[in-house]
């Protein structure tokens, strides 16, 4: 039952992708197909939630994939992975909804390509969050690249070429070392087991962080385990992105079309944190503890820097983009605390940030579509123009700023607890971020909702669409419900799995 | 082998060179019947040639199943390596022949180009007229399709012999059999650039052959035999001999510094010929290199160093030149040079490891590279031929021509993207697994420095492949856009089919790479040492 449902949910975007090829002349039909598919996929993934194992994992598929390399097509369902699956399905629906209004149906092939790219990303992300074989993980992880590049390149803003190339080169720069690390890990496993193994469960038992091998690179001695761990870290930290590797993010987020921003901020960044939590740290627990102070400090820098930079922006999308740097810093900080609280908070933050940032980009996209300008000063007085939308968007914005009673708060407070119990000094340092995040979100909200309206904005506002109100309100409600009852909605679900994950790190 | 003899067609499988017999037989048949046929029937000869090549492919499988053995007193090995290389080389030949069917578009321009070189200069904006629509992709007079088919098939036979030959002399003869048909093929488009490239290729090729023969004479003079197995690398003269001998092969694969002919030839040759050269000829030469590794016994360190010393500059020069290259054909040529560098990594590793380990990587890389380069050449052919300007005019062959390709043919643009992603080694395409296997071999052989060089080069390569993807999806040039739209001719069907087929193969192998690895790994266990 679980397996069938999961396969259905995963096959849906892949089939839609192929189906869209037949609609390359009919943009409207492509849009309809996409909406139906994204909605069905969300329903299927939600239904899958009833079957998520509390502890351990349900194997969805485990088949011989590449016998010559010992790689297996192994996908499993775990509670933390499921959380990300749900965010993926939700973000895709949100992105499709945004694109239905934003992308012109007149150019049929381009329209079909846009939705095909979204579904390819969705398919790959399902793979990322379930893969239990490193090669399969890497395959899924990298498949996201080209469609995301095309999304930014073709439908992006004015500086789209630059932003798309920067995104691509940064990511490839990060993932080449990951690729090499995975490959070397396979070669190392072959020395132990006789043939190569990429199954994560077996590799974790191999304890690659205890390898004593040293390599000579241009006659410089380097420990192999350090090199391998660095390879994993570099890929994931670029993706997250951790300060100071974040510079691709503001450009990519700002220039991407709304759908691209939603998917990028909502889920793509989480590939990095998910990989860090589920792959890199469990593979190299002792090294991770050794290096944790360094990365914790970087995370704190990222939190503060991201918040300050966000406050300084006068471009609505850029402001939200920099806030992502800050929020993702919290996730890294929580993970490197190696406490149950830190981990729980980090995973909730991944989900909450996915939804909150997704809906903020959706909201900004709705404004941009009418005004064709992203400057904060070009909006205003939305509170009187569209009170209902403003109200719900406000809830979402405050959830993003981690106001108590929202999911963001529930996550960040736990991360605080986790950090405070291990590195109290860092917890003090990070405290100002609370004020900073409130200040940039208040700034954003003031300019959009209360400042005197830009006359052009008022003139071009053509009334709200029902689905815009629906999605913004839905996200706001979700964030508040999870924020009020984090334990019942998320924590109690993922806690056993998180404890299992942490147990492996000790 | 005994079992094979018992069965009905068993004797066929003991004819180790059956595929080559089929290839040469088809070539002779095609070339001799051409003059008896009318223009229309003759234009179908490439298809017939492709059928013959497929038959040769089946024959190769048949002989392979009869078990590893050697024929002609051990001079020709019929084993796993031979089978793998026959599969790759003949497969490439089939695709090249299919794309060459019915389409010798450059020759059409060639006849015009010789007619009025000045005309063009004076009036650049001639209408993309209806007259040209008619002649579009039908073979004009003087371009004998049978000749094209026959030459390709003969070259194929030489190339498959290369992988099978365990004898220096046979390798030389096979290389000549493979090369000689290429010279007329390069100049098929009888343009100034084509002839220049052809002459360059011929002169350099002849010199390379001479050097190769000189190396051969050294070896024979010292050892008194022409067998690979008898070559003693410990002897300085023989080592020098084998290095000289190898440079002939390095010329064919366009390793730096033997690469100068390649960008010219790629730019000037018609797409099917370019595809054949980039895919089949390169694969065939690597087949010979692999055979030398298998049969040549333990290689000294200096030979490994020599191969590494070729691989690194080949990578850097290929990628570095492609990075700033503005002309599409040359860009493709330089990128092909860089792939030679990656392939040489596999050869270097196999010199260090047991022969089969590194050769699996080389074979996997070739199997992934061949469909990509052929598909890419077909797309380039479409792009260069399908817009109204004369593709041979200077400045008209720049990468800008890719602009607007997606709006014109969305499916081909997506196929091209898959092809480029595979060339760049991005998952989920076959190219990723190719890179993985070569890098793994280099790591296992302890070539860490070379591995780092290759990684850096992968990043460089990603940049220019992505640049081509960007061009493909950017808007068509606005100036005179409508005129261009009007003059945009329907791309030749078979180019598109071959390109689409290649893209599907690359994607399927990328998602299910077992189909790529398993046959090769199995075959490499059945080697005649």
CSV table of C-alpha atoms in Angstrom, one decimal, chain B residues 16 56 119 132-133 179 189 259 306 318 371 374 475 486 496:
chain,number,residue,atom,x,y,z
B,16,UNK,CA,36.8,-14.3,-37.0
B,56,UNK,CA,28.2,-6.7,-39.7
B,119,UNK,CA,28.3,37.5,-56.2
B,132,UNK,CA,16.7,26.9,-53.1
B,133,UNK,CA,13.8,25.2,-51.4
B,179,UNK,CA,42.3,6.8,-43.2
B,189,UNK,CA,32.0,19.7,-50.0
B,259,UNK,CA,45.7,17.9,-33.1
B,306,UNK,CA,54.1,9.8,-21.8
B,318,UNK,CA,41.0,21.5,-26.0
B,371,UNK,CA,26.0,8.9,-29.5
B,374,UNK,CA,27.0,12.1,-33.6
B,475,UNK,CA,15.6,34.6,-28.4
B,486,UNK,CA,10.8,33.1,-43.7
B,496,UNK,CA,16.7,15.1,-36.7
